[in-house]
């Protein structure tokens, strides 16, 4: 690799991105993104779609810099609501809710928000460097991922997910199965047949993630807050005094390892088309919990439980640009929209962008890093403001959250059916809370299940029904071996515990 | 009760059209253009380009309302049920107005009876590409490869019952070969699968596969249209490659709900035809892999009738049945 060439390219990139106009677009993008991301339910897709027409008259470089800013801005804003009010703005911030919200309730919203910002910035920086140095070769590796590889990867991720829950193993498995079933709703990609739609055309494309997340997390949380016996007039989200806005030295020490590991996981999954921020965040959290000396802290406000998934999803978001830019393969709905914006500008996305429009390619890469820096500068001072928001009496807070959730859910498909389903899932979520069943494994299974099925059937279709394909392809075999190891690691301690219990009870006898 | 309501509605409608006759200007409020696909896709992009110009011409904003879902049938159904006052229009395509009604048993609208066709604005070709590992540089060689190893080759599609699926099934039938269908969830993933060599061929939509063909990541064999594409002048059509009469393209046009007043339709036809045929719009279309194509309402109705028959046959022959 020619290092001087990369430096030269980065020089071009920074000179493009640092022009006053482009800096302004970048700032506007991350600002608008953060603000929209903070609104529950309105994710990057809706934000980019709404602001797309604004970019028609901009020059292409400014347009894509602004849209990308909106993209990582919303991702960031989504984490803010996850921490403050237990509302994941994006599927990738579901996991942040667990320990982030626990920290907020314990009066440590400030450190949680700050560590999310710091972790995201670190991950963003690493992601940007990766895109610049290794973009094209990484994209080639990503193309090696076919249906068998994706299937085995999902199997591994789903098994890892069962460590997510701090409750009983049985309940976790039930939630995973329920998530898989809900994920099946909609049109089957392989046969084109509708499943579990009961003739409702609004269900033809399945239930949207936002519907489930807003229902199970948002509405359920509000219901359970209101059912607490505390004085309704003066209720706030907090049940303890706010202690400090910034992380302490101990916090930083505890979080730094998690940030490194989260970044590595995010960079890996982010590069795969179809991998993405959600799997990264879940996997990073699962890994931290496995590595922790005292896993029981997780779910009760462990700072690693915020640092790891936040770093992971941000690294993944940055690395998602690798396949989008070098191959012209959109990474998901938001990336497809950003590519669409380029097409409207008359630039055909694809590998030739790098050579034909180096200013655009390298300018965007440089602006990614600048955008991430801006997010930190923008958000660290805002931490104080967000935390103050928690002191707003709950009787004002919950109606506004509910209104924004309803708007957000509606805005995804402009479908009123989605709002009713959100309420339905809200009721379910309240039941789950009362039954001590955790919604996170359900959501992961809901996201991964349909992909897993699709890739399993596709792999078998291509191999003409031969199941050995999962073991004969090396990458796929690797994932399956890792999955088996994970399973063994998980089963051994519970065996040990059972034996200890048996020994203990025999001693009593 | 219902009778009374109906009378009332009818009365209101009559009232509206007499107001129209009395010279109330159209449009008197922003126009909603329903696009039955999510934002960012090729249908959405063409719709947005035209919507902006149409708004300028009519002096009222034309707002694109994305109602994606169920292969475009969800939004099209909403358009079919909208008030026929010219303030709700939809961008209909081969998918929404021919293939979906022919393939899905559950579609709740009739493409011919529930809409007033206005005009087409553009069409995009389909391009047959193969992974560079396939030893074929023409349709003829590809067919030979497929026949020499029956049941070995696979092709990707943007989904079961999509145009990319039907196009390849038509070629399968015409050539008497058996390349196996592997459906993906959209043009993007299908393109990725061919790029990575997971499957060998794709009859993909031009905007989605052209960049990869230009970068020599996939090898273009033929276009599905009756004429060669200006974007790839050296690539022959399927028809001239030995399958005369073969034609698959995606057309995009404007439709209004049935019962929209004639003067409104005539005004829209005039404006849209002028917009689609303007050189600036032509250049923008071309950048998006499309070319301008306009019709009279009559021609559009006939085209739909012909294509409903043509694709109906393919769907039946390939045993595609969707619910």
CSV table of C-alpha atoms in Angstrom, one decimal, chain A residues 185-421:
chain,number,residue,atom,x,y,z
A,185,UNK,CA,-44.9,-11.9,10.1
A,186,UNK,CA,-44.9,-10.5,6.5
A,187,UNK,CA,-44.0,-11.7,3.1
A,188,UNK,CA,-41.7,-14.6,2.8
A,189,UNK,CA,-38.7,-13.5,0.6
A,190,UNK,CA,-38.3,-17.0,-0.8
A,191,UNK,CA,-41.8,-17.9,-1.8
A,192,UNK,CA,-43.5,-14.5,-1.9
A,193,UNK,CA,-46.2,-15.9,0.4
A,194,UNK,CA,-47.8,-13.9,3.2
A,195,UNK,CA,-47.4,-15.3,6.7
A,196,UNK,CA,-49.4,-14.3,9.8
A,197,UNK,CA,-50.8,-11.2,8.1
A,198,UNK,CA,-54.5,-12.1,8.6
A,199,UNK,CA,-55.2,-10.4,5.3
A,200,UNK,CA,-54.0,-7.0,6.5
A,201,UNK,CA,-52.0,-5.4,3.7
A,202,UNK,CA,-50.3,-3.2,6.3
A,203,UNK,CA,-48.6,-6.3,7.6
A,204,UNK,CA,-47.3,-7.4,4.2
A,205,UNK,CA,-43.8,-6.1,4.9
A,206,UNK,CA,-43.8,-7.3,8.5
A,207,UNK,CA,-43.9,-5.4,11.7
A,208,UNK,CA,-41.4,-2.5,11.7
A,209,UNK,CA,-38.6,-2.4,14.3
A,210,UNK,CA,-39.8,1.0,15.6
A,211,UNK,CA,-43.2,-0.4,16.4
A,212,UNK,CA,-41.8,-3.2,18.6
A,213,UNK,CA,-39.2,-1.0,20.3
A,214,UNK,CA,-41.5,1.9,21.0
A,215,UNK,CA,-44.1,-0.5,22.4
A,216,UNK,CA,-42.0,-2.9,24.4
A,217,UNK,CA,-39.6,-0.2,25.7
A,218,UNK,CA,-41.4,3.2,25.5
A,219,UNK,CA,-45.1,2.5,26.3
A,220,UNK,CA,-44.3,-0.3,28.7
A,221,UNK,CA,-41.9,1.8,30.7
A,222,UNK,CA,-44.3,4.7,31.0
A,223,UNK,CA,-47.1,2.3,32.1
A,224,UNK,CA,-44.9,0.8,34.8
A,225,UNK,CA,-43.7,4.2,35.9
A,226,UNK,CA,-47.3,5.4,36.3
A,227,UNK,CA,-48.3,2.3,38.2
A,228,UNK,CA,-45.6,2.9,40.9
A,229,UNK,CA,-47.2,4.0,44.1
A,230,UNK,CA,-45.1,7.2,44.4
A,231,UNK,CA,-46.7,10.6,44.5
A,232,UNK,CA,-47.8,11.2,40.9
A,233,UNK,CA,-47.6,15.0,41.1
A,234,UNK,CA,-43.9,15.2,41.8
A,235,UNK,CA,-42.6,12.1,40.0
A,236,UNK,CA,-39.5,12.2,37.9
A,237,UNK,CA,-37.5,9.6,36.1
A,238,UNK,CA,-34.9,9.8,38.8
A,239,UNK,CA,-35.1,7.9,42.0
A,240,UNK,CA,-31.8,9.3,43.3
A,241,UNK,CA,-29.9,12.6,43.3
A,242,UNK,CA,-27.8,13.5,40.3
A,243,UNK,CA,-24.2,12.8,41.1
A,244,UNK,CA,-21.8,14.6,38.8
A,245,UNK,CA,-22.1,15.2,35.1
A,246,UNK,CA,-18.8,13.8,33.9
A,247,UNK,CA,-17.3,10.3,34.3
A,248,UNK,CA,-14.8,9.9,37.1
A,249,UNK,CA,-11.3,8.5,36.7
A,250,UNK,CA,-12.7,5.1,37.9
A,251,UNK,CA,-15.4,5.3,35.3
A,252,UNK,CA,-12.9,6.0,32.5
A,253,UNK,CA,-10.7,3.2,33.6
A,254,UNK,CA,-13.6,0.7,33.7
A,255,UNK,CA,-14.9,1.9,30.3
A,256,UNK,CA,-11.6,2.2,28.3
A,257,UNK,CA,-11.3,-1.6,27.7
A,258,UNK,CA,-14.9,-1.8,26.7
A,259,UNK,CA,-14.5,1.0,24.3
A,260,UNK,CA,-11.5,-0.7,22.6
A,261,UNK,CA,-13.3,-4.0,22.3
A,262,UNK,CA,-16.5,-2.5,21.2
A,263,UNK,CA,-14.8,-0.6,18.5
A,264,UNK,CA,-13.1,-3.7,17.2
A,265,UNK,CA,-16.4,-5.6,17.1
A,266,UNK,CA,-18.2,-2.7,15.4
A,267,UNK,CA,-15.5,-2.4,12.8
A,268,UNK,CA,-15.8,-6.0,11.9
A,269,UNK,CA,-19.6,-6.3,11.7
A,270,UNK,CA,-20.0,-2.8,10.1
A,271,UNK,CA,-17.9,-3.8,7.1
A,272,UNK,CA,-20.3,-6.6,6.2
A,273,UNK,CA,-23.3,-5.6,4.1
A,274,UNK,CA,-26.2,-6.8,6.2
A,275,UNK,CA,-24.1,-7.0,9.4
A,276,UNK,CA,-24.6,-3.6,10.8
A,277,UNK,CA,-24.8,-1.6,14.0
A,278,UNK,CA,-27.4,-3.7,15.8
A,279,UNK,CA,-25.5,-7.0,15.8
A,280,UNK,CA,-22.3,-5.1,16.7
A,281,UNK,CA,-23.9,-3.4,19.7
A,282,UNK,CA,-25.5,-6.7,21.0
A,283,UNK,CA,-22.3,-8.6,20.5
A,284,UNK,CA,-20.1,-6.0,22.2
A,285,UNK,CA,-22.4,-6.0,25.2
A,286,UNK,CA,-22.5,-9.8,25.4
A,287,UNK,CA,-18.7,-9.9,25.3
A,288,UNK,CA,-18.3,-7.3,28.1
A,289,UNK,CA,-20.7,-9.2,30.3
A,290,UNK,CA,-18.8,-12.4,29.7
A,291,UNK,CA,-15.4,-10.8,30.4
A,292,UNK,CA,-16.6,-8.9,33.5
A,293,UNK,CA,-15.4,-10.1,36.9
A,294,UNK,CA,-18.8,-9.5,38.3
A,295,UNK,CA,-21.4,-10.0,35.5
A,296,UNK,CA,-24.3,-9.3,38.0
A,297,UNK,CA,-23.5,-5.6,37.8
A,298,UNK,CA,-24.8,-5.6,34.2
A,299,UNK,CA,-28.4,-4.5,33.9
A,300,UNK,CA,-28.0,-2.4,37.0
A,301,UNK,CA,-25.9,0.5,35.6
A,302,UNK,CA,-22.5,-0.9,34.6
A,303,UNK,CA,-20.6,1.8,32.6
A,304,UNK,CA,-19.1,-0.9,30.4
A,305,UNK,CA,-22.6,-1.8,29.3
A,306,UNK,CA,-23.0,1.7,27.8
A,307,UNK,CA,-19.4,2.2,26.6
A,308,UNK,CA,-19.2,-1.1,24.6
A,309,UNK,CA,-22.4,-1.0,22.6
A,310,UNK,CA,-22.1,2.7,21.9
A,311,UNK,CA,-18.5,2.4,20.6
A,312,UNK,CA,-19.5,-0.7,18.6
A,313,UNK,CA,-22.5,0.8,16.9
A,314,UNK,CA,-20.6,4.0,16.0
A,315,UNK,CA,-17.7,2.0,14.6
A,316,UNK,CA,-20.2,0.0,12.6
A,317,UNK,CA,-21.9,3.1,11.2
A,318,UNK,CA,-18.5,4.5,10.0
A,319,UNK,CA,-17.5,1.2,8.5
A,320,UNK,CA,-20.8,0.8,6.7
A,321,UNK,CA,-19.5,3.5,4.4
A,322,UNK,CA,-16.8,1.1,3.2
A,323,UNK,CA,-19.1,-1.0,1.0
A,324,UNK,CA,-21.3,1.9,0.2
A,325,UNK,CA,-18.5,4.0,-1.2
A,326,UNK,CA,-16.2,1.4,-2.6
A,327,UNK,CA,-18.7,-0.9,-4.2
A,328,UNK,CA,-21.8,1.2,-4.4
A,329,UNK,CA,-23.7,-1.3,-2.3
A,330,UNK,CA,-26.1,0.3,0.1
A,331,UNK,CA,-25.8,-1.0,3.6
A,332,UNK,CA,-29.4,-0.5,4.6
A,333,UNK,CA,-32.3,1.9,4.0
A,334,UNK,CA,-30.4,5.0,5.1
A,335,UNK,CA,-27.4,4.2,2.9
A,336,UNK,CA,-29.7,3.5,0.0
A,337,UNK,CA,-31.2,7.0,0.5
A,338,UNK,CA,-27.8,8.6,0.6
A,339,UNK,CA,-26.8,6.8,-2.6
A,340,UNK,CA,-30.1,8.0,-4.0
A,341,UNK,CA,-29.2,11.6,-3.2
A,342,UNK,CA,-25.9,11.1,-5.2
A,343,UNK,CA,-27.8,9.7,-8.1
A,344,UNK,CA,-30.1,12.7,-8.2
A,345,UNK,CA,-26.9,14.8,-8.3
A,346,UNK,CA,-26.0,12.8,-11.4
A,347,UNK,CA,-23.2,10.8,-9.8
A,348,UNK,CA,-23.5,7.1,-10.3
A,349,UNK,CA,-22.5,5.5,-7.0
A,350,UNK,CA,-20.0,2.7,-7.3
A,351,UNK,CA,-16.3,1.9,-7.4
A,352,UNK,CA,-15.6,4.6,-10.0
A,353,UNK,CA,-16.5,7.4,-7.6
A,354,UNK,CA,-13.1,7.0,-5.9
A,355,UNK,CA,-11.2,7.7,-9.1
A,356,UNK,CA,-13.6,10.0,-10.9
A,357,UNK,CA,-14.6,12.2,-7.9
A,358,UNK,CA,-11.7,11.9,-5.4
A,359,UNK,CA,-12.7,15.2,-3.9
A,360,UNK,CA,-16.1,13.7,-3.0
A,361,UNK,CA,-14.7,10.4,-1.8
A,362,UNK,CA,-11.9,11.7,0.4
A,363,UNK,CA,-13.8,14.9,1.4
A,364,UNK,CA,-16.6,12.6,2.8
A,365,UNK,CA,-14.0,10.5,4.7
A,366,UNK,CA,-12.4,13.6,6.2
A,367,UNK,CA,-15.8,15.1,7.0
A,368,UNK,CA,-16.7,11.9,8.9
A,369,UNK,CA,-14.0,12.5,11.4
A,370,UNK,CA,-14.8,16.2,11.6
A,371,UNK,CA,-18.5,15.3,12.1
A,372,UNK,CA,-17.6,13.0,14.9
A,373,UNK,CA,-15.5,15.6,16.6
A,374,UNK,CA,-18.4,18.1,16.2
A,375,UNK,CA,-20.8,15.6,17.8
A,376,UNK,CA,-18.6,15.5,20.9
A,377,UNK,CA,-18.2,19.2,21.0
A,378,UNK,CA,-21.9,19.6,20.5
A,379,UNK,CA,-23.0,16.9,23.0
A,380,UNK,CA,-20.7,17.2,26.0
A,381,UNK,CA,-22.0,20.7,26.9
A,382,UNK,CA,-25.6,19.4,26.2
A,383,UNK,CA,-25.2,16.7,28.7
A,384,UNK,CA,-26.1,19.2,31.5
A,385,UNK,CA,-29.2,20.3,29.6
A,386,UNK,CA,-30.3,16.7,28.9
A,387,UNK,CA,-29.9,15.8,32.6
A,388,UNK,CA,-31.9,18.8,33.6
A,389,UNK,CA,-34.6,17.5,31.4
A,390,UNK,CA,-34.9,14.5,33.8
A,391,UNK,CA,-36.0,16.8,36.5
A,392,UNK,CA,-39.1,17.8,34.5
A,393,UNK,CA,-42.1,16.4,36.4
A,394,UNK,CA,-43.3,13.2,34.9
A,395,UNK,CA,-46.8,14.4,34.4
A,396,UNK,CA,-45.4,16.7,31.7
A,397,UNK,CA,-42.8,14.4,30.4
A,398,UNK,CA,-44.8,11.2,29.7
A,399,UNK,CA,-47.6,12.8,27.5
A,400,UNK,CA,-45.0,14.5,25.3
A,401,UNK,CA,-43.0,11.3,25.0
A,402,UNK,CA,-46.1,9.4,24.0
A,403,UNK,CA,-47.0,12.0,21.4
A,404,UNK,CA,-43.5,11.9,19.9
A,405,UNK,CA,-43.5,8.2,19.8
A,406,UNK,CA,-46.8,8.1,18.0
A,407,UNK,CA,-45.6,10.6,15.4
A,408,UNK,CA,-42.3,8.7,15.1
A,409,UNK,CA,-43.9,5.4,14.5
A,410,UNK,CA,-46.4,6.9,12.1
A,411,UNK,CA,-43.6,8.6,10.1
A,412,UNK,CA,-41.8,5.3,9.3
A,413,UNK,CA,-44.4,4.1,6.8
A,414,UNK,CA,-47.2,6.7,7.1
A,415,UNK,CA,-49.4,3.9,8.4
A,416,UNK,CA,-51.9,4.3,11.2
A,417,UNK,CA,-51.9,0.5,11.7
A,418,UNK,CA,-48.4,0.8,13.0
A,419,UNK,CA,-49.5,3.1,15.9
A,420,UNK,CA,-52.2,0.6,17.0
A,421,UNK,CA,-49.6,-2.1,16.9
